[in-house]
């Protein structure tokens, strides 16, 4: 089934020291968008030029903006058709990169816990499903409860968090069992309240599939923005010499049809 989605992100910034800014809100891989537009305007009426994005692994596209000291409004719009996606094959580079510990996913410190809870499960796909079930049951989704510096360890101890925390903990458990796992920032039709969303992908039988322990939106209509080891690789804003204050941000994703059902059991590839 093909579903058409409309995606939009709006950001308002106060730039207090001019310079460059990395912006990651565009749909990964431009061929996946039927149409898209990125506009940047200052309160003083300037239109800083928008150059072609920098291409990063897994289709991630980052726009580098050179901004003056002013209030800046950024708007991104895109449309795309979501349908069945062929799962991406696991590469040797993926295997190396996504089984290593990272800043927010200290998998080397959680091997004992992972083996205790999931080590007796034989098949990797069943281990991943049990990790998703466990994290979904173990954590309470409470907006505003976690800090940007919290790793999966802090999340586990707190027993609560937001989407990035759920994804970090799942990734950490997977890597502790030598299952390649990576973090993905996405647009998510059906999410409430609407915002940027975070999920994770795990390699099952040599292919990448998407999982979401929050269960807040159907995976079939998710749209990939950025992919990396954890949230440090997928931030929607990163300063490159400028100084900013984020005034407002919003992300909206809607479909032209009813959202599909997702009970979490199927293996689904992230578009």
PDB file of C-alpha atoms in Angstrom:
ATOM      1  CA  UNK A   1       0.000   0.000   0.000  1.00  0.00           C
ATOM      2  CA  UNK A   2       1.263   3.476  -0.920  1.00  0.00           C
ATOM      3  CA  UNK A   3       0.453   6.445   1.323  1.00  0.00           C
ATOM      4  CA  UNK A   4       1.280  10.055   0.465  1.00  0.00           C
ATOM      5  CA  UNK A   5       2.806  12.073   3.302  1.00  0.00           C
ATOM      6  CA  UNK A   6       3.324  15.796   3.783  1.00  0.00           C
ATOM      7  CA  UNK A   7       6.251  16.851   5.953  1.00  0.00           C
ATOM      8  CA  UNK A   8       7.103  20.238   7.411  1.00  0.00           C
ATOM      9  CA  UNK A   9       9.635  21.611   9.890  1.00  0.00           C
ATOM     10  CA  UNK A  10       9.814  25.197  11.167  1.00  0.00           C
ATOM     11  CA  UNK A  11      12.558  26.669  13.332  1.00  0.00           C
ATOM     12  CA  UNK A  12      12.952  30.164  14.728  1.00  0.00           C
ATOM     13  CA  UNK A  13      16.387  31.184  16.015  1.00  0.00           C
ATOM     14  CA  UNK A  14      18.034  34.214  17.512  1.00  0.00           C
ATOM     15  CA  UNK A  15      21.585  34.353  16.131  1.00  0.00           C
ATOM     16  CA  UNK A  16      23.678  36.324  18.635  1.00  0.00           C
ATOM     17  CA  UNK A  17      27.045  35.713  16.941  1.00  0.00           C
ATOM     18  CA  UNK A  18      27.089  35.260  13.142  1.00  0.00           C
ATOM     19  CA  UNK A  19      28.532  32.139  11.588  1.00  0.00           C
ATOM     20  CA  UNK A  20      27.710  28.782  10.111  1.00  0.00           C
ATOM     21  CA  UNK A  21      25.026  26.361  11.255  1.00  0.00           C
ATOM     22  CA  UNK A  22      24.406  22.708  10.334  1.00  0.00           C
ATOM     23  CA  UNK A  23      20.722  21.964   9.714  1.00  0.00           C
ATOM     24  CA  UNK A  24      19.416  18.391   9.482  1.00  0.00           C
ATOM     25  CA  UNK A  25      15.690  18.430   8.701  1.00  0.00           C
ATOM     26  CA  UNK A  26      15.640  17.315   5.052  1.00  0.00           C
ATOM     27  CA  UNK A  27      14.356  13.901   4.031  1.00  0.00           C
ATOM     28  CA  UNK A  28      17.257  11.454   3.724  1.00  0.00           C
ATOM     29  CA  UNK A  29      18.162  10.801   0.087  1.00  0.00           C
ATOM     30  CA  UNK A  30      16.582  13.435  -2.161  1.00  0.00           C
ATOM     31  CA  UNK A  31      15.215  10.746  -4.496  1.00  0.00           C
ATOM     32  CA  UNK A  32      12.740   9.791  -1.758  1.00  0.00           C
ATOM     33  CA  UNK A  33      11.036  13.212  -1.886  1.00  0.00           C
ATOM     34  CA  UNK A  34       8.611  13.990  -4.724  1.00  0.00           C
ATOM     35  CA  UNK A  35       8.984  17.683  -3.933  1.00  0.00           C
ATOM     36  CA  UNK A  36      10.767  19.733  -1.299  1.00  0.00           C
ATOM     37  CA  UNK A  37      11.592  23.335  -0.449  1.00  0.00           C
ATOM     38  CA  UNK A  38      13.862  24.933   2.145  1.00  0.00           C
ATOM     39  CA  UNK A  39      13.570  28.665   2.850  1.00  0.00           C
ATOM     40  CA  UNK A  40      15.610  30.814   5.230  1.00  0.00           C
ATOM     41  CA  UNK A  41      14.591  34.376   6.118  1.00  0.00           C
ATOM     42  CA  UNK A  42      15.801  36.917   8.658  1.00  0.00           C
ATOM     43  CA  UNK A  43      13.619  39.420  10.490  1.00  0.00           C
ATOM     44  CA  UNK A  44      15.611  42.115   8.670  1.00  0.00           C
ATOM     45  CA  UNK A  45      14.389  40.836   5.310  1.00  0.00           C
ATOM     46  CA  UNK A  46      17.536  39.017   4.188  1.00  0.00           C
ATOM     47  CA  UNK A  47      17.438  35.623   2.477  1.00  0.00           C
ATOM     48  CA  UNK A  48      20.710  33.837   3.266  1.00  0.00           C
ATOM     49  CA  UNK A  49      21.599  31.526   0.348  1.00  0.00           C
ATOM     50  CA  UNK A  50      20.792  27.841   0.698  1.00  0.00           C
ATOM     51  CA  UNK A  51      23.433  25.689  -0.961  1.00  0.00           C
ATOM     52  CA  UNK A  52      23.312  22.003  -1.860  1.00  0.00           C
ATOM     53  CA  UNK A  53      23.394  19.838   1.271  1.00  0.00           C
ATOM     54  CA  UNK A  54      26.397  17.908   2.512  1.00  0.00           C
ATOM     55  CA  UNK A  55      25.876  14.173   1.928  1.00  0.00           C
ATOM     56  CA  UNK A  56      26.504  11.900   4.931  1.00  0.00           C
ATOM     57  CA  UNK A  57      26.137   8.108   5.315  1.00  0.00           C
ATOM     58  CA  UNK A  58      22.747   6.414   4.884  1.00  0.00           C
ATOM     59  CA  UNK A  59      21.361   9.270   2.802  1.00  0.00           C
ATOM     60  CA  UNK A  60      21.573  11.892   5.563  1.00  0.00           C
ATOM     61  CA  UNK A  61      21.679  15.408   4.071  1.00  0.00           C
ATOM     62  CA  UNK A  62      22.876  18.385   6.124  1.00  0.00           C
ATOM     63  CA  UNK A  63      22.440  21.981   4.952  1.00  0.00           C
ATOM     64  CA  UNK A  64      25.195  24.338   6.084  1.00  0.00           C
ATOM     65  CA  UNK A  65      23.847  27.885   6.486  1.00  0.00           C
ATOM     66  CA  UNK A  66      25.890  31.065   6.920  1.00  0.00           C
ATOM     67  CA  UNK A  67      23.725  33.244   9.147  1.00  0.00           C
ATOM     68  CA  UNK A  68      23.935  36.894  10.187  1.00  0.00           C
ATOM     69  CA  UNK A  69      23.235  38.163  13.697  1.00  0.00           C
ATOM     70  CA  UNK A  70      19.443  38.451  13.577  1.00  0.00           C
ATOM     71  CA  UNK A  71      16.301  36.469  14.191  1.00  0.00           C
ATOM     72  CA  UNK A  72      16.107  33.722  11.579  1.00  0.00           C
ATOM     73  CA  UNK A  73      13.106  31.700  10.459  1.00  0.00           C
ATOM     74  CA  UNK A  74      13.677  28.367   8.683  1.00  0.00           C
ATOM     75  CA  UNK A  75      10.973  26.355   6.932  1.00  0.00           C
ATOM     76  CA  UNK A  76      11.308  22.979   5.230  1.00  0.00           C
ATOM     77  CA  UNK A  77       8.487  21.347   3.282  1.00  0.00           C
ATOM     78  CA  UNK A  78       8.402  18.045   1.424  1.00  0.00           C
ATOM     79  CA  UNK A  79       5.982  15.505  -0.010  1.00  0.00           C
ATOM     80  CA  UNK A  80       6.655  11.847  -0.606  1.00  0.00           C
ATOM     81  CA  UNK A  81       4.904   8.553  -1.181  1.00  0.00           C
ATOM     82  CA  UNK A  82       5.404   5.862   1.469  1.00  0.00           C
ATOM     83  CA  UNK A  83       5.141   2.243   0.446  1.00  0.00           C
ATOM     84  CA  UNK A  84       6.831  -1.075   1.045  1.00  0.00           C
ATOM     85  CA  UNK A  85      10.585  -0.522   1.322  1.00  0.00           C
ATOM     86  CA  UNK A  86      13.229  -3.132   0.537  1.00  0.00           C
ATOM     87  CA  UNK A  87      15.387  -3.598   3.665  1.00  0.00           C
ATOM     88  CA  UNK A  88      18.967  -2.385   3.340  1.00  0.00           C
ATOM     89  CA  UNK A  89      21.683  -5.031   3.541  1.00  0.00           C
ATOM     90  CA  UNK A  90      24.092  -5.036   6.491  1.00  0.00           C
ATOM     91  CA  UNK A  91      27.637  -4.240   5.353  1.00  0.00           C
ATOM     92  CA  UNK A  92      30.950  -5.048   7.018  1.00  0.00           C
ATOM     93  CA  UNK A  93      31.363  -1.337   7.778  1.00  0.00           C
ATOM     94  CA  UNK A  94      27.932  -1.335   9.451  1.00  0.00           C
ATOM     95  CA  UNK A  95      28.840  -4.410  11.472  1.00  0.00           C
ATOM     96  CA  UNK A  96      31.943  -2.698  12.813  1.00  0.00           C
ATOM     97  CA  UNK A  97      30.413   0.740  13.423  1.00  0.00           C
ATOM     98  CA  UNK A  98      27.098  -0.253  14.946  1.00  0.00           C
ATOM     99  CA  UNK A  99      28.273  -2.876  17.423  1.00  0.00           C
ATOM    100  CA  UNK A 100      30.674  -0.439  19.112  1.00  0.00           C
ATOM    101  CA  UNK A 101      29.749   1.623  22.195  1.00  0.00           C
ATOM    102  CA  UNK A 102      28.988   5.299  21.585  1.00  0.00           C
ATOM    103  CA  UNK A 103      28.407   8.433  23.643  1.00  0.00           C
ATOM    104  CA  UNK A 104      24.776   7.757  24.572  1.00  0.00           C
ATOM    105  CA  UNK A 105      24.882   3.973  24.140  1.00  0.00           C
ATOM    106  CA  UNK A 106      27.557   2.558  26.517  1.00  0.00           C
ATOM    107  CA  UNK A 107      26.946  -1.047  25.496  1.00  0.00           C
ATOM    108  CA  UNK A 108      30.257  -2.215  26.983  1.00  0.00           C
ATOM    109  CA  UNK A 109      28.922  -1.314  30.437  1.00  0.00           C
ATOM    110  CA  UNK A 110      25.625  -3.201  30.059  1.00  0.00           C
ATOM    111  CA  UNK A 111      26.724  -6.603  28.748  1.00  0.00           C
ATOM    112  CA  UNK A 112      25.877  -8.342  32.028  1.00  0.00           C
ATOM    113  CA  UNK A 113      22.348  -6.916  32.108  1.00  0.00           C
ATOM    114  CA  UNK A 114      21.770  -7.748  28.459  1.00  0.00           C
ATOM    115  CA  UNK A 115      22.890 -11.355  28.912  1.00  0.00           C
ATOM    116  CA  UNK A 116      20.778 -11.745  32.045  1.00  0.00           C
ATOM    117  CA  UNK A 117      17.588 -10.540  30.354  1.00  0.00           C
ATOM    118  CA  UNK A 118      18.047 -11.663  26.743  1.00  0.00           C
ATOM    119  CA  UNK A 119      21.046 -14.005  26.556  1.00  0.00           C
ATOM    120  CA  UNK A 120      19.011 -17.213  26.671  1.00  0.00           C
ATOM    121  CA  UNK A 121      16.929 -16.273  23.645  1.00  0.00           C
ATOM    122  CA  UNK A 122      18.339 -18.104  20.636  1.00  0.00           C
ATOM    123  CA  UNK A 123      17.383 -16.131  17.528  1.00  0.00           C
ATOM    124  CA  UNK A 124      18.500 -12.521  17.097  1.00  0.00           C
ATOM    125  CA  UNK A 125      15.132 -11.398  15.755  1.00  0.00           C
ATOM    126  CA  UNK A 126      13.490 -12.740  18.924  1.00  0.00           C
ATOM    127  CA  UNK A 127      16.114 -11.017  21.060  1.00  0.00           C
ATOM    128  CA  UNK A 128      15.377  -7.687  19.371  1.00  0.00           C
ATOM    129  CA  UNK A 129      11.616  -8.104  19.779  1.00  0.00           C
ATOM    130  CA  UNK A 130      12.074  -8.950  23.465  1.00  0.00           C
ATOM    131  CA  UNK A 131      14.342  -5.913  23.930  1.00  0.00           C
ATOM    132  CA  UNK A 132      11.640  -3.690  22.419  1.00  0.00           C
ATOM    133  CA  UNK A 133       8.970  -5.258  24.626  1.00  0.00           C
ATOM    134  CA  UNK A 134      11.128  -4.972  27.749  1.00  0.00           C
ATOM    135  CA  UNK A 135      12.062  -1.326  27.167  1.00  0.00           C
ATOM    136  CA  UNK A 136       8.456  -0.433  26.329  1.00  0.00           C
ATOM    137  CA  UNK A 137       7.278  -2.005  29.594  1.00  0.00           C
ATOM    138  CA  UNK A 138      10.233  -0.779  31.691  1.00  0.00           C
ATOM    139  CA  UNK A 139      10.169   2.921  30.752  1.00  0.00           C
ATOM    140  CA  UNK A 140       7.456   5.540  31.153  1.00  0.00           C
ATOM    141  CA  UNK A 141       7.179   8.006  28.287  1.00  0.00           C
ATOM    142  CA  UNK A 142       7.111  11.421  29.994  1.00  0.00           C
ATOM    143  CA  UNK A 143       8.009  14.539  27.958  1.00  0.00           C
ATOM    144  CA  UNK A 144      10.558  16.813  29.568  1.00  0.00           C
ATOM    145  CA  UNK A 145      11.929  14.241  32.000  1.00  0.00           C
ATOM    146  CA  UNK A 146      15.351  13.598  30.471  1.00  0.00           C
ATOM    147  CA  UNK A 147      18.408  15.782  29.948  1.00  0.00           C
ATOM    148  CA  UNK A 148      20.299  16.154  26.653  1.00  0.00           C
ATOM    149  CA  UNK A 149      23.334  14.574  28.319  1.00  0.00           C
ATOM    150  CA  UNK A 150      21.557  11.435  29.608  1.00  0.00           C
ATOM    151  CA  UNK A 151      22.881   8.127  28.295  1.00  0.00           C
ATOM    152  CA  UNK A 152      21.057   4.803  28.254  1.00  0.00           C
ATOM    153  CA  UNK A 153      22.386   4.109  31.773  1.00  0.00           C
ATOM    154  CA  UNK A 154      20.722   7.227  33.219  1.00  0.00           C
ATOM    155  CA  UNK A 155      17.531   6.347  31.359  1.00  0.00           C
ATOM    156  CA  UNK A 156      17.486   2.822  32.771  1.00  0.00           C
ATOM    157  CA  UNK A 157      18.000   4.105  36.315  1.00  0.00           C
ATOM    158  CA  UNK A 158      15.355   6.819  35.937  1.00  0.00           C
ATOM    159  CA  UNK A 159      12.786   4.481  34.378  1.00  0.00           C
ATOM    160  CA  UNK A 160      11.432   7.258  32.194  1.00  0.00           C
ATOM    161  CA  UNK A 161      12.298   9.375  29.204  1.00  0.00           C
ATOM    162  CA  UNK A 162      11.345  10.478  25.706  1.00  0.00           C
ATOM    163  CA  UNK A 163      11.718   8.837  22.305  1.00  0.00           C
ATOM    164  CA  UNK A 164      15.482   9.316  22.053  1.00  0.00           C
ATOM    165  CA  UNK A 165      15.916   7.651  25.467  1.00  0.00           C
ATOM    166  CA  UNK A 166      13.814   4.635  24.448  1.00  0.00           C
ATOM    167  CA  UNK A 167      15.873   4.310  21.259  1.00  0.00           C
ATOM    168  CA  UNK A 168      19.200   4.698  23.072  1.00  0.00           C
ATOM    169  CA  UNK A 169      18.369   1.962  25.575  1.00  0.00           C
ATOM    170  CA  UNK A 170      17.251  -0.449  22.841  1.00  0.00           C
ATOM    171  CA  UNK A 171      20.380   0.257  20.787  1.00  0.00           C
ATOM    172  CA  UNK A 172      22.568  -0.303  23.847  1.00  0.00           C
ATOM    173  CA  UNK A 173      21.010  -3.663  24.686  1.00  0.00           C
ATOM    174  CA  UNK A 174      21.306  -4.807  21.064  1.00  0.00           C
ATOM    175  CA  UNK A 175      24.975  -3.866  20.804  1.00  0.00           C
ATOM    176  CA  UNK A 176      25.687  -5.561  24.142  1.00  0.00           C
ATOM    177  CA  UNK A 177      24.563  -8.784  22.425  1.00  0.00           C
ATOM    178  CA  UNK A 178      26.630  -8.038  19.273  1.00  0.00           C
ATOM    179  CA  UNK A 179      23.508  -7.175  17.288  1.00  0.00           C
ATOM    180  CA  UNK A 180      24.265  -4.149  15.055  1.00  0.00           C
ATOM    181  CA  UNK A 181      21.917  -1.308  15.963  1.00  0.00           C
ATOM    182  CA  UNK A 182      21.705   2.331  14.922  1.00  0.00           C
ATOM    183  CA  UNK A 183      19.716   5.459  15.819  1.00  0.00           C
ATOM    184  CA  UNK A 184      17.418   7.250  13.373  1.00  0.00           C
ATOM    185  CA  UNK A 185      15.695  10.642  13.466  1.00  0.00           C
ATOM    186  CA  UNK A 186      12.404  10.572  11.563  1.00  0.00           C
ATOM    187  CA  UNK A 187       9.185  12.331  10.672  1.00  0.00           C
ATOM    188  CA  UNK A 188       6.323  10.326  12.174  1.00  0.00           C
ATOM    189  CA  UNK A 189       2.701  10.673  10.984  1.00  0.00           C
ATOM    190  CA  UNK A 190       0.358   9.842  13.847  1.00  0.00           C
ATOM    191  CA  UNK A 191       2.736  11.003  16.577  1.00  0.00           C
ATOM    192  CA  UNK A 192       0.995  12.938  19.352  1.00  0.00           C
ATOM    193  CA  UNK A 193       2.058  15.520  20.267  1.00  0.00           C
ATOM    194  CA  UNK A 194       3.646  16.044  16.853  1.00  0.00           C
ATOM    195  CA  UNK A 195       7.418  16.623  16.867  1.00  0.00           C
ATOM    196  CA  UNK A 196      10.637  15.179  15.497  1.00  0.00           C
ATOM    197  CA  UNK A 197      10.767  11.512  16.487  1.00  0.00           C
ATOM    198  CA  UNK A 198      13.540   8.999  17.221  1.00  0.00           C
ATOM    199  CA  UNK A 199      13.507   5.255  16.552  1.00  0.00           C
ATOM    200  CA  UNK A 200      16.177   2.605  16.057  1.00  0.00           C
ATOM    201  CA  UNK A 201      17.145   0.028  13.479  1.00  0.00           C
ATOM    202  CA  UNK A 202      18.588  -3.409  14.180  1.00  0.00           C
ATOM    203  CA  UNK A 203      20.201  -5.829  11.754  1.00  0.00           C
ATOM    204  CA  UNK A 204      18.161  -9.032  11.625  1.00  0.00           C
ATOM    205  CA  UNK A 205      19.290 -11.855   9.330  1.00  0.00           C
ATOM    206  CA  UNK A 206      21.642  -9.478   7.545  1.00  0.00           C
ATOM    207  CA  UNK A 207      19.055  -6.763   6.836  1.00  0.00           C
ATOM    208  CA  UNK A 208      18.141  -3.492   8.578  1.00  0.00           C
ATOM    209  CA  UNK A 209      14.659  -3.179  10.119  1.00  0.00           C
ATOM    210  CA  UNK A 210      13.100  -0.386  12.156  1.00  0.00           C
ATOM    211  CA  UNK A 211      11.739  -0.744  15.697  1.00  0.00           C
ATOM    212  CA  UNK A 212      10.100   1.697  18.117  1.00  0.00           C
ATOM    213  CA  UNK A 213       9.677   0.888  21.800  1.00  0.00           C
ATOM    214  CA  UNK A 214       7.507   3.989  22.334  1.00  0.00           C
ATOM    215  CA  UNK A 215       4.828   2.559  19.997  1.00  0.00           C
ATOM    216  CA  UNK A 216       3.608   6.098  19.376  1.00  0.00           C
ATOM    217  CA  UNK A 217       3.367   6.015  15.570  1.00  0.00           C
ATOM    218  CA  UNK A 218       3.079   3.324  12.879  1.00  0.00           C
ATOM    219  CA  UNK A 219       6.445   2.375  11.442  1.00  0.00           C
ATOM    220  CA  UNK A 220       5.114   1.974   7.887  1.00  0.00           C
ATOM    221  CA  UNK A 221       4.830   5.742   7.331  1.00  0.00           C
ATOM    222  CA  UNK A 222       8.010   6.901   9.101  1.00  0.00           C
ATOM    223  CA  UNK A 223      10.350   9.011   6.963  1.00  0.00           C
ATOM    224  CA  UNK A 224      14.081   8.940   7.643  1.00  0.00           C
ATOM    225  CA  UNK A 225      15.875  12.250   8.274  1.00  0.00           C
ATOM    226  CA  UNK A 226      19.241  11.212   9.695  1.00  0.00           C
ATOM    227  CA  UNK A 227      20.989   8.036  10.837  1.00  0.00           C
ATOM    228  CA  UNK A 228      23.925   7.505  13.170  1.00  0.00           C
ATOM    229  CA  UNK A 229      25.390   5.842  16.221  1.00  0.00           C
ATOM    230  CA  UNK A 230      23.138   7.818  18.573  1.00  0.00           C
ATOM    231  CA  UNK A 231      21.523  11.258  18.958  1.00  0.00           C
ATOM    232  CA  UNK A 232      24.909  12.984  18.761  1.00  0.00           C
ATOM    233  CA  UNK A 233      25.035  12.075  15.054  1.00  0.00           C
ATOM    234  CA  UNK A 234      21.485  13.142  14.202  1.00  0.00           C
ATOM    235  CA  UNK A 235      20.876  16.536  15.874  1.00  0.00           C
ATOM    236  CA  UNK A 236      18.603  18.781  13.793  1.00  0.00           C
ATOM    237  CA  UNK A 237      20.796  21.801  14.686  1.00  0.00           C
ATOM    238  CA  UNK A 238      24.554  22.004  15.284  1.00  0.00           C
ATOM    239  CA  UNK A 239      26.547  25.214  15.572  1.00  0.00           C
ATOM    240  CA  UNK A 240      29.675  25.553  13.428  1.00  0.00           C
ATOM    241  CA  UNK A 241      30.992  28.784  14.904  1.00  0.00           C
ATOM    242  CA  UNK A 242      27.817  30.804  15.366  1.00  0.00           C
ATOM    243  CA  UNK A 243      25.946  31.313  18.643  1.00  0.00           C
ATOM    244  CA  UNK A 244      22.190  30.828  18.695  1.00  0.00           C
ATOM    245  CA  UNK A 245      19.142  30.683  20.909  1.00  0.00           C
ATOM    246  CA  UNK A 246      16.389  28.343  19.737  1.00  0.00           C
ATOM    247  CA  UNK A 247      13.117  30.253  20.062  1.00  0.00           C
ATOM    248  CA  UNK A 248      10.630  27.792  18.555  1.00  0.00           C
ATOM    249  CA  UNK A 249      10.646  24.511  16.687  1.00  0.00           C
ATOM    250  CA  UNK A 250       7.972  22.294  15.204  1.00  0.00           C
ATOM    251  CA  UNK A 251       7.750  19.242  12.976  1.00  0.00           C
ATOM    252  CA  UNK A 252       4.571  18.091  11.261  1.00  0.00           C
ATOM    253  CA  UNK A 253       3.895  14.896   9.313  1.00  0.00           C
ATOM    254  CA  UNK A 254       0.474  14.043   7.903  1.00  0.00           C
ATOM    255  CA  UNK A 255      -0.924  11.482   5.476  1.00  0.00           C
ATOM    256  CA  UNK A 256      -3.649  11.757   2.863  1.00  0.00           C
ATOM    257  CA  UNK A 257      -5.155   8.450   4.009  1.00  0.00           C
ATOM    258  CA  UNK A 258      -5.849   6.588   7.226  1.00  0.00           C
ATOM    259  CA  UNK A 259      -2.760   5.484   9.114  1.00  0.00           C
ATOM    260  CA  UNK A 260      -1.919   1.785   8.848  1.00  0.00           C
ATOM    261  CA  UNK A 261      -2.159  -0.551  11.820  1.00  0.00           C
ATOM    262  CA  UNK A 262       1.117  -1.557  13.479  1.00  0.00           C
ATOM    263  CA  UNK A 263       1.102  -4.092  16.301  1.00  0.00           C
ATOM    264  CA  UNK A 264       4.906  -4.119  16.421  1.00  0.00           C
ATOM    265  CA  UNK A 265       5.295  -7.757  15.343  1.00  0.00           C
ATOM    266  CA  UNK A 266       6.176  -7.381  11.647  1.00  0.00           C
ATOM    267  CA  UNK A 267       9.665  -6.742  10.290  1.00  0.00           C
ATOM    268  CA  UNK A 268       9.452  -3.348   8.579  1.00  0.00           C
ATOM    269  CA  UNK A 269      12.210  -1.456   6.763  1.00  0.00           C
ATOM    270  CA  UNK A 270      12.611   2.288   7.317  1.00  0.00           C
ATOM    271  CA  UNK A 271      12.222   4.379   4.189  1.00  0.00           C
TER     272      UNK A 271
END
